[in-house]
Coordinates of N, CA and C in Angstrom, one line a residue:
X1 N 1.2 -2.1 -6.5 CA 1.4 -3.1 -5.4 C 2.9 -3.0 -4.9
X2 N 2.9 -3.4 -3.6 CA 4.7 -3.6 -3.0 C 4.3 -4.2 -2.4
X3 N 5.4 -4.8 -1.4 CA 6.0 -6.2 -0.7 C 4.6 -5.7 0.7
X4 N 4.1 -6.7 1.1 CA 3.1 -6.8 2.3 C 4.1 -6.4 3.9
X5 N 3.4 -6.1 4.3 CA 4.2 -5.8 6.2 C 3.0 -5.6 6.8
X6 N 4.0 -5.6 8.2 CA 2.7 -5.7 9.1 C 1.6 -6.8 9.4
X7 N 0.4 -6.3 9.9 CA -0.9 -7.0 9.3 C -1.0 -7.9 8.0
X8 N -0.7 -7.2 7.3 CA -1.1 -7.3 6.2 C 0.0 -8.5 5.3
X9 N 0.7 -8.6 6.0 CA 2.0 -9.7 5.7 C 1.5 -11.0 6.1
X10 N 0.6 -11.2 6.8 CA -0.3 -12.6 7.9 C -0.9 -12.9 6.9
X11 N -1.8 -12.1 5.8 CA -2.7 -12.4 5.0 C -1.9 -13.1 3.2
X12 N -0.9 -11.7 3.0 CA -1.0 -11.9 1.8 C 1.0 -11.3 1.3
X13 N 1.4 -11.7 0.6 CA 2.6 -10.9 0.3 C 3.0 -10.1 -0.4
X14 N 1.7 -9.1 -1.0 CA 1.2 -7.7 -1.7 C 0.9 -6.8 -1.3
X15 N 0.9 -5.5 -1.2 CA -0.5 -5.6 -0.8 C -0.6 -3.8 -1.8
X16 N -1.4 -3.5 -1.4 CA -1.5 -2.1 -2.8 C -1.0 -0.8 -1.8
X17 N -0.3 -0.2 -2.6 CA 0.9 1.4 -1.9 C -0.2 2.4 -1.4
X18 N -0.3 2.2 -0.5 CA -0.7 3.4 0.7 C -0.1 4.5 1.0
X19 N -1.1 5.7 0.5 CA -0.1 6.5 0.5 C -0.5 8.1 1.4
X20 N 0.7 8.8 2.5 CA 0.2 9.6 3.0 C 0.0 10.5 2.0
X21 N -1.3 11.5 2.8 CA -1.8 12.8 1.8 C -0.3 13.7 1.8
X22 N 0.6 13.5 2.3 CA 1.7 14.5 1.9 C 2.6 13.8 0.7
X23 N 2.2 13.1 0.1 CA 2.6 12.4 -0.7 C 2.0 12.1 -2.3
X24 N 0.9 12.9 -2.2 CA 0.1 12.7 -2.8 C -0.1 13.6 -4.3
X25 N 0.9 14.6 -4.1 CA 1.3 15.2 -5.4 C 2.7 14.6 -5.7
X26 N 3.6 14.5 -5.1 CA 4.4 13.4 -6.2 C 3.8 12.0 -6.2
X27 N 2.7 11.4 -6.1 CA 2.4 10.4 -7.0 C 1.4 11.0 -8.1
X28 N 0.8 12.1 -8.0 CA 0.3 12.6 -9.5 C 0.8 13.5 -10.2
X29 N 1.7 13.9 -9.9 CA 2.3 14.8 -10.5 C 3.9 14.9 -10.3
X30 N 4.7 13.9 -9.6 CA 5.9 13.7 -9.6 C 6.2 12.8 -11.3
X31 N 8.0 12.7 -11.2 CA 8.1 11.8 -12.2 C 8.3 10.4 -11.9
X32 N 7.9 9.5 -13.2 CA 8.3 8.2 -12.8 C 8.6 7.8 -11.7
X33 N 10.0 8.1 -11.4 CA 10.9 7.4 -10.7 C 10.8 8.1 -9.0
X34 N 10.3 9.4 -9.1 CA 9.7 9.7 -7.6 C 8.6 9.3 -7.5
X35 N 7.8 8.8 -8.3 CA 6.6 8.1 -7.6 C 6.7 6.4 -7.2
X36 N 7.6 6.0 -8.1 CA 8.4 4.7 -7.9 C 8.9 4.9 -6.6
X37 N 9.3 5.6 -6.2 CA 10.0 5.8 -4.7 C 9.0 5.9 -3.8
X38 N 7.6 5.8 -3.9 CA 6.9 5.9 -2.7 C 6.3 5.1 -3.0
X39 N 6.7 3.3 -3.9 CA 6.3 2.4 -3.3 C 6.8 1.7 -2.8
X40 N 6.6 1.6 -0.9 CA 7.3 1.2 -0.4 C 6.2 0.4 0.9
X41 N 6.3 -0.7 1.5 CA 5.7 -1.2 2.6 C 5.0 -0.5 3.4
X42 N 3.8 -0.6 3.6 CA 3.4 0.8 4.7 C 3.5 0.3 5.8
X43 N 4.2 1.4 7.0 CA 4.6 1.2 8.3 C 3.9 1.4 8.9
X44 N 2.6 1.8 8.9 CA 1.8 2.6 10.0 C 0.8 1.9 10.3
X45 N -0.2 2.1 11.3 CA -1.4 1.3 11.9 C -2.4 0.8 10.6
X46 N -2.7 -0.8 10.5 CA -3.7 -1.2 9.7 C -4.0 -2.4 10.1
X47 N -5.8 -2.1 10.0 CA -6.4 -3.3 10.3 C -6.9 -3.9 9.1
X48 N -6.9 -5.4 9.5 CA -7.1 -6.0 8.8 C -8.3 -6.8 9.2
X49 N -10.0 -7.0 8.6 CA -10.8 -7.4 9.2 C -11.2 -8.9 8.4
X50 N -10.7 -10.0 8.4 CA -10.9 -11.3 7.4 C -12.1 -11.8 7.9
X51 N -12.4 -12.2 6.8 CA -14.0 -13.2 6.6 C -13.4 -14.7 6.1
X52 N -14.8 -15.3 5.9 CA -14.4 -16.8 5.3 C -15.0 -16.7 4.2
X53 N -15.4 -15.8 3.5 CA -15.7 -15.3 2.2 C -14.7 -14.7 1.0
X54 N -14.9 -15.8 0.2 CA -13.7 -15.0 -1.0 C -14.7 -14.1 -1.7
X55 N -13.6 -13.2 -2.3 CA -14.3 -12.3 -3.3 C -14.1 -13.3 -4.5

């Protein structure tokens, strides 16, 4: 989880690390602290589609 943005900042102040595919061997196979570095607020286009339904 990291700090919410965007969209996703209207709903909640979490939200879980989104991550580009070019990113995606230092989060499985980088160390610690470079995968810790790619969690960070995602900047890019996201929708958010709300209900009146909790999970």
């Amino acid at each position: 989880m990291t700090e919410s943005a965007g969209a996703a900042a209207e709903c909640h102040s979490r939200m879980p690390v989104l991550l580009a595919q070019d990113d995606w061997s230092n989060w499985t196979d980088g160390t610690p602290p470079e995968a810790r570095r790619l969690c960070n607020p995602w900047t890019g286009e996201l929708a958010i589609e709300r209900t009146d339904q909790r999970w």
